[in-house]
Amino acid sequence: MMFPKKRTAYDYDAYLYLIPALLFIGLFIYYGAYFNVYHSFFKWNGISRNMTFIGFDNYVTLVKDPKFIKAITNTLTYMVITVILQAVIGLFVAVVNDSLFFGKRLFKSLFFLPNIMSLVVVAVIFTELYNFNTGAVNEALRAIGLENLVRDWTGDPNLALFAVMATNIFTYMGFSMIIYFTAITQFNQEVIESAKMDGAGFLQLFTRMIFPMLKSTHSLLLILGIIGSLKTFDLVWLITGGGPARSSEVVSTYLYRSYVLEYKGGYSAAISNLIMMIALMMTWVQSRIQKKWDV
C-alpha cells in the first residue's frame, strides 16, 4: 500500500521567493490600476485630499475634447508609419546583412548603435539637425540648390510630427534589424539552397519563402511597436514638446500635460484608463491576426 509523501517545510520554501515579486506587482500594477480607475470618477487636482465625485463626467468630457481627439489621431498616425517603416527598413537591412561575406558584426553594430543611445542625446542631436538656420538638413538642401525645400522642420505644424517620426525610425530600426536577422539565421539553410538550385531568384526566395517564414517575427514587432507607440513620450517632448499648437501632441504627452502642468488628477486618470483600454483592444486584435497567421 502506497502512502502519500509527507510534506516538509522545504516544500514551501519556493513560495517565499515569490513574495517580493507578488508585492511589487500588487502594489505598482494592480493597486496602481485600481487607484487610476477610482480617481477617474472624481474632480481632483492630484495633490490635495479634497475630491468631488462626478461619476463619468471625466470620460464624457474626454471623448468630446478636441485636444484629446487630436492626440489620439497623432498617436495612431505615429504608430502606423513608424511600425511599418521600422519593420520594412529593419527587414531590408537584415537580409542585406545576411548576404554579406564579411563585416556582418560591424554592419549590425553600426545600425544597432542608435538603439542603445540615450534618447536625450538622440533628441538633442536631431534638434540641432532640424534647426532652421544652422541645421545640417537645411544646410545640405541649400548646398545642393534646393533652397525651396528648406523648412522649419520642428516649427511647422504640418511637419513637426513627421520630424519626430523620422527620429523614432532612425533610433529603433536597428532593433527590428536585429530581431529579423536572428530569425533569418534560424532558417533551414538546406531548404533555401534547394530553392536556389531549382532556379529561384532573390525576389522569389524573399516573397515565397523568407517573408512567409517570418510571420511570428512580424507579429512580435507589430505588438512591440503598438505598445511602444502608445508609450512614446521622450522624443516627442524633447524635440517639439507636443507643439507647435499641439500638432505633434500624442496621448502620453497629453497625459503628462494634464496631470503635471494643469493639475487635472481625475481627468488624467481617465486618460490613462482610456489608453489602457486602447492598448488591450489592439492587443486583442493582434492576437486574432496571429491566430489566423498560424492556421
Short mmCIF file of C-alpha atoms in Angstrom, two decimals, residues 2-286:
data_model
loop_
_atom_site.label_atom_id
_atom_site.label_comp_id
_atom_site.label_asym_id
_atom_site.label_seq_id
_atom_site.Cartn_x
_atom_site.Cartn_y
_atom_site.Cartn_z
CA MET A 2 1.37 3.38 -1.06
CA PHE A 3 1.30 6.21 1.47
CA PRO A 4 1.34 9.90 0.40
CA LYS A 5 4.65 11.60 0.78
CA LYS A 6 4.87 13.62 3.92
CA ARG A 7 5.21 17.34 3.27
CA THR A 8 8.11 19.14 4.81
CA ALA A 9 8.84 22.80 5.43
CA TYR A 10 11.19 22.64 2.44
CA ASP A 11 8.22 22.20 0.09
CA TYR A 12 7.08 25.76 0.82
CA ASP A 13 10.46 27.49 0.52
CA ALA A 14 9.95 28.27 -3.15
CA TYR A 15 6.86 30.34 -2.36
CA LEU A 16 8.94 32.64 -0.17
CA TYR A 17 10.92 33.73 -3.23
CA LEU A 18 7.69 34.78 -4.93
CA ILE A 19 6.65 37.16 -2.16
CA PRO A 20 8.82 40.16 -3.25
CA ALA A 21 7.63 39.86 -6.86
CA LEU A 22 4.00 39.48 -5.80
CA LEU A 23 4.25 42.51 -3.51
CA PHE A 24 5.84 44.58 -6.28
CA ILE A 25 3.21 43.56 -8.86
CA GLY A 26 0.36 44.01 -6.40
CA LEU A 27 1.50 47.47 -5.29
CA PHE A 28 2.69 49.05 -8.54
CA ILE A 29 0.43 47.35 -11.08
CA TYR A 30 -2.83 46.16 -9.58
CA TYR A 31 -3.13 48.82 -6.90
CA GLY A 32 -1.98 51.42 -9.43
CA ALA A 33 -4.71 50.32 -11.85
CA TYR A 34 -7.31 50.43 -9.06
CA PHE A 35 -6.02 53.88 -8.00
CA ASN A 36 -6.46 55.20 -11.54
CA VAL A 37 -9.94 53.77 -12.01
CA TYR A 38 -11.11 55.06 -8.63
CA HIS A 39 -9.81 58.60 -9.03
CA SER A 40 -11.12 58.93 -12.58
CA PHE A 41 -14.60 59.36 -11.09
CA PHE A 42 -13.56 62.44 -9.12
CA LYS A 43 -12.68 66.05 -9.81
CA TRP A 44 -9.25 66.21 -8.21
CA ASN A 45 -6.12 68.31 -8.66
CA GLY A 46 -3.82 65.34 -7.99
CA ILE A 47 -2.36 66.79 -4.78
CA SER A 48 -4.94 67.75 -2.16
CA ARG A 49 -7.26 65.40 -0.28
CA ASN A 50 -10.29 67.33 -1.43
CA MET A 51 -12.09 65.37 -4.14
CA THR A 52 -15.54 65.82 -5.63
CA PHE A 53 -17.36 62.79 -7.00
CA ILE A 54 -18.54 63.49 -10.56
CA GLY A 55 -19.20 59.99 -11.89
CA PHE A 56 -18.41 59.53 -15.58
CA ASP A 57 -18.07 63.26 -16.30
CA ASN A 58 -14.31 62.98 -16.86
CA TYR A 59 -14.85 60.32 -19.53
CA VAL A 60 -17.67 62.27 -21.19
CA THR A 61 -15.51 65.39 -21.28
CA LEU A 62 -12.56 63.40 -22.56
CA VAL A 63 -14.27 61.84 -25.59
CA LYS A 64 -15.57 65.29 -26.56
CA ASP A 65 -12.23 67.03 -26.03
CA PRO A 66 -10.79 68.04 -29.44
CA LYS A 67 -7.29 68.16 -27.95
CA PHE A 68 -7.55 64.52 -26.87
CA ILE A 69 -9.01 63.51 -30.25
CA LYS A 70 -6.05 65.25 -31.90
CA ALA A 71 -3.64 63.40 -29.60
CA ILE A 72 -5.29 60.06 -30.44
CA THR A 73 -5.14 60.82 -34.18
CA ASN A 74 -1.46 61.78 -33.93
CA THR A 75 -0.69 58.64 -31.92
CA LEU A 76 -2.37 56.36 -34.48
CA THR A 77 -0.57 58.13 -37.33
CA TYR A 78 2.70 57.84 -35.44
CA MET A 79 2.02 54.16 -34.75
CA VAL A 80 1.16 53.12 -38.31
CA ILE A 81 4.04 54.95 -40.01
CA THR A 82 6.81 54.16 -37.53
CA VAL A 83 5.88 50.49 -37.01
CA ILE A 84 5.67 49.79 -40.74
CA LEU A 85 8.80 51.70 -41.76
CA GLN A 86 10.90 50.34 -38.88
CA ALA A 87 9.92 46.80 -39.86
CA VAL A 88 10.48 47.35 -43.60
CA ILE A 89 13.87 49.01 -43.17
CA GLY A 90 14.90 46.51 -40.49
CA LEU A 91 13.98 43.55 -42.71
CA PHE A 92 15.79 45.01 -45.70
CA VAL A 93 18.95 45.67 -43.69
CA ALA A 94 18.76 42.19 -42.09
CA VAL A 95 18.51 40.48 -45.49
CA VAL A 96 21.39 42.56 -46.88
CA ASN A 97 23.47 41.84 -43.79
CA ASP A 98 22.79 38.11 -44.05
CA SER A 99 24.09 38.12 -47.63
CA LEU A 100 27.42 39.75 -46.73
CA PHE A 101 30.55 37.60 -46.81
CA PHE A 102 32.41 39.66 -44.20
CA GLY A 103 31.79 42.57 -41.83
CA LYS A 104 28.44 41.30 -40.55
CA ARG A 105 29.20 42.15 -36.93
CA LEU A 106 30.37 45.66 -37.76
CA PHE A 107 27.36 46.21 -40.02
CA LYS A 108 24.94 45.09 -37.29
CA SER A 109 26.69 47.19 -34.65
CA LEU A 110 26.51 50.36 -36.72
CA PHE A 111 22.79 50.01 -37.35
CA PHE A 112 22.01 48.98 -33.78
CA LEU A 113 24.06 51.79 -32.19
CA PRO A 114 21.23 54.42 -32.15
CA ASN A 115 19.02 51.98 -30.24
CA ILE A 116 21.37 51.91 -27.25
CA MET A 117 21.97 55.66 -27.18
CA SER A 118 20.21 57.79 -24.60
CA LEU A 119 17.00 59.25 -26.04
CA VAL A 120 18.03 62.62 -24.60
CA VAL A 121 21.21 62.50 -26.68
CA VAL A 122 19.26 61.43 -29.78
CA ALA A 123 16.74 64.24 -29.26
CA VAL A 124 19.47 66.88 -28.85
CA ILE A 125 21.27 65.67 -31.99
CA PHE A 126 18.13 65.74 -34.13
CA THR A 127 17.01 69.08 -32.70
CA GLU A 128 20.29 70.51 -33.96
CA LEU A 129 19.93 68.72 -37.31
CA TYR A 130 16.44 70.19 -37.76
CA ASN A 131 17.48 73.74 -36.82
CA PHE A 132 16.18 76.14 -39.45
CA ASN A 133 19.23 78.40 -39.64
CA THR A 134 22.20 76.16 -38.90
CA GLY A 135 20.83 72.60 -39.01
CA ALA A 136 22.59 70.07 -41.23
CA VAL A 137 19.35 69.13 -43.01
CA ASN A 138 18.66 72.65 -44.27
CA GLU A 139 22.35 73.36 -44.88
CA ALA A 140 22.54 70.28 -47.10
CA LEU A 141 19.47 71.40 -49.05
CA ARG A 142 20.94 74.86 -49.53
CA ALA A 143 24.28 73.40 -50.63
CA ILE A 144 22.71 71.36 -53.44
CA GLY A 145 20.50 74.20 -54.63
CA LEU A 146 17.21 73.04 -53.15
CA GLU A 147 16.51 76.10 -51.03
CA ASN A 148 12.81 75.84 -51.88
CA LEU A 149 12.71 72.67 -49.76
CA VAL A 150 14.20 74.35 -46.68
CA ARG A 151 11.69 74.14 -43.83
CA ASP A 152 11.38 74.78 -40.12
CA TRP A 153 11.02 71.05 -39.52
CA THR A 154 10.01 71.21 -35.87
CA GLY A 155 8.28 74.59 -36.02
CA ASP A 156 5.91 73.85 -38.87
CA PRO A 157 2.61 72.32 -37.63
CA ASN A 158 2.42 70.22 -40.79
CA LEU A 159 5.90 68.76 -40.38
CA ALA A 160 6.66 68.57 -36.64
CA LEU A 161 5.09 65.16 -36.07
CA PHE A 162 6.82 63.70 -39.12
CA ALA A 163 10.15 65.08 -37.93
CA VAL A 164 9.73 63.20 -34.66
CA MET A 165 8.67 60.07 -36.58
CA ALA A 166 11.86 60.21 -38.65
CA THR A 167 13.87 60.40 -35.42
CA ASN A 168 11.99 57.44 -33.97
CA ILE A 169 12.54 55.33 -37.08
CA PHE A 170 16.27 56.14 -37.09
CA THR A 171 16.52 55.21 -33.41
CA TYR A 172 14.65 51.89 -33.44
CA MET A 173 15.13 50.42 -36.92
CA GLY A 174 18.26 48.70 -35.60
CA PHE A 175 16.15 46.78 -33.11
CA SER A 176 13.92 45.47 -35.91
CA MET A 177 17.02 44.57 -37.90
CA ILE A 178 18.45 42.51 -35.03
CA ILE A 179 15.17 40.64 -34.48
CA TYR A 180 14.81 39.86 -38.19
CA PHE A 181 18.46 38.89 -38.57
CA THR A 182 18.22 36.49 -35.63
CA ALA A 183 15.12 34.88 -37.12
CA ILE A 184 16.72 34.55 -40.56
CA THR A 185 19.77 32.78 -39.13
CA GLN A 186 17.43 30.11 -37.70
CA PHE A 187 16.11 29.13 -41.13
CA ASN A 188 16.81 25.68 -42.52
CA GLN A 189 19.52 26.60 -44.98
CA GLU A 190 19.11 23.34 -46.87
CA VAL A 191 15.62 24.42 -47.94
CA ILE A 192 16.95 27.78 -49.11
CA GLU A 193 19.79 26.16 -51.03
CA SER A 194 17.42 23.67 -52.64
CA ALA A 195 15.21 26.51 -53.86
CA LYS A 196 18.27 28.25 -55.32
CA MET A 197 19.28 25.07 -57.12
CA ASP A 198 15.78 24.85 -58.59
CA GLY A 199 16.32 28.27 -60.14
CA ALA A 200 14.56 30.53 -57.63
CA GLY A 201 15.78 34.11 -57.81
CA PHE A 202 16.17 36.53 -54.91
CA LEU A 203 12.69 38.01 -55.38
CA GLN A 204 11.06 34.58 -55.42
CA LEU A 205 13.05 33.48 -52.37
CA PHE A 206 12.05 36.60 -50.48
CA THR A 207 8.33 36.68 -51.36
CA ARG A 208 7.63 32.93 -51.25
CA MET A 209 9.98 31.69 -48.53
CA ILE A 210 11.76 34.28 -46.40
CA PHE A 211 8.85 36.68 -45.82
CA PRO A 212 6.23 33.97 -45.05
CA MET A 213 8.62 32.15 -42.69
CA LEU A 214 8.98 35.37 -40.68
CA LYS A 215 5.29 35.53 -39.68
CA SER A 216 5.97 35.15 -35.98
CA THR A 217 8.66 37.85 -36.17
CA HIS A 218 6.28 40.22 -37.96
CA SER A 219 3.74 39.61 -35.19
CA LEU A 220 6.30 40.21 -32.44
CA LEU A 221 7.45 43.51 -33.93
CA LEU A 222 3.85 44.55 -34.51
CA ILE A 223 2.81 44.15 -30.88
CA LEU A 224 6.06 45.72 -29.60
CA GLY A 225 5.56 48.63 -31.99
CA ILE A 226 1.98 49.17 -30.84
CA ILE A 227 2.99 49.18 -27.19
CA GLY A 228 5.98 51.42 -27.88
CA SER A 229 3.87 53.92 -29.83
CA LEU A 230 1.32 54.21 -27.03
CA LYS A 231 4.13 54.80 -24.54
CA THR A 232 6.20 57.16 -26.68
CA PHE A 233 6.99 60.32 -24.80
CA ASP A 234 10.69 61.19 -24.65
CA LEU A 235 11.38 62.07 -28.27
CA VAL A 236 8.14 63.99 -28.74
CA TRP A 237 8.53 66.02 -25.57
CA LEU A 238 12.23 66.73 -26.02
CA ILE A 239 12.06 67.69 -29.71
CA THR A 240 8.73 69.52 -30.05
CA GLY A 241 7.08 69.50 -26.62
CA GLY A 242 3.90 68.38 -28.38
CA GLY A 243 3.82 71.57 -30.43
CA PRO A 244 3.59 73.77 -32.27
CA ALA A 245 -0.09 74.30 -31.43
CA ARG A 246 -0.33 70.66 -30.27
CA SER A 247 0.33 69.46 -33.82
CA SER A 248 2.66 66.74 -32.53
CA GLU A 249 0.79 66.02 -29.30
CA VAL A 250 0.43 62.29 -28.55
CA VAL A 251 -1.54 60.62 -25.76
CA SER A 252 1.43 60.30 -23.42
CA THR A 253 2.40 63.97 -23.70
CA TYR A 254 -1.25 64.97 -23.32
CA LEU A 255 -1.47 62.86 -20.18
CA TYR A 256 1.70 64.43 -18.78
CA ARG A 257 0.50 67.93 -19.61
CA SER A 258 -2.91 67.34 -18.00
CA TYR A 259 -1.53 65.91 -14.74
CA VAL A 260 1.79 67.65 -14.15
CA LEU A 261 1.24 71.04 -15.78
CA GLU A 262 -2.53 71.53 -15.48
CA TYR A 263 -3.17 69.69 -12.17
CA LYS A 264 -6.08 67.64 -13.53
CA GLY A 265 -5.63 64.48 -11.48
CA GLY A 266 -9.04 62.91 -12.05
CA TYR A 267 -9.11 63.86 -15.72
CA SER A 268 -5.62 62.46 -16.35
CA ALA A 269 -6.64 59.24 -14.59
CA ALA A 270 -9.46 58.91 -17.13
CA ILE A 271 -6.93 59.50 -19.93
CA SER A 272 -4.65 56.72 -18.67
CA ASN A 273 -7.61 54.33 -18.37
CA LEU A 274 -8.64 55.01 -21.96
CA ILE A 275 -5.06 54.46 -23.11
CA MET A 276 -5.05 51.12 -21.28
CA MET A 277 -8.34 50.09 -22.94
CA ILE A 278 -6.98 51.06 -26.37
CA ALA A 279 -3.84 49.00 -25.72
CA LEU A 280 -5.91 45.98 -24.62
CA MET A 281 -8.15 46.28 -27.68
CA MET A 282 -5.19 46.48 -30.06
CA THR A 283 -3.52 43.55 -28.32
CA TRP A 284 -6.70 41.50 -28.77
CA VAL A 285 -6.90 42.40 -32.47
CA GLN A 286 -3.24 41.49 -32.91
#
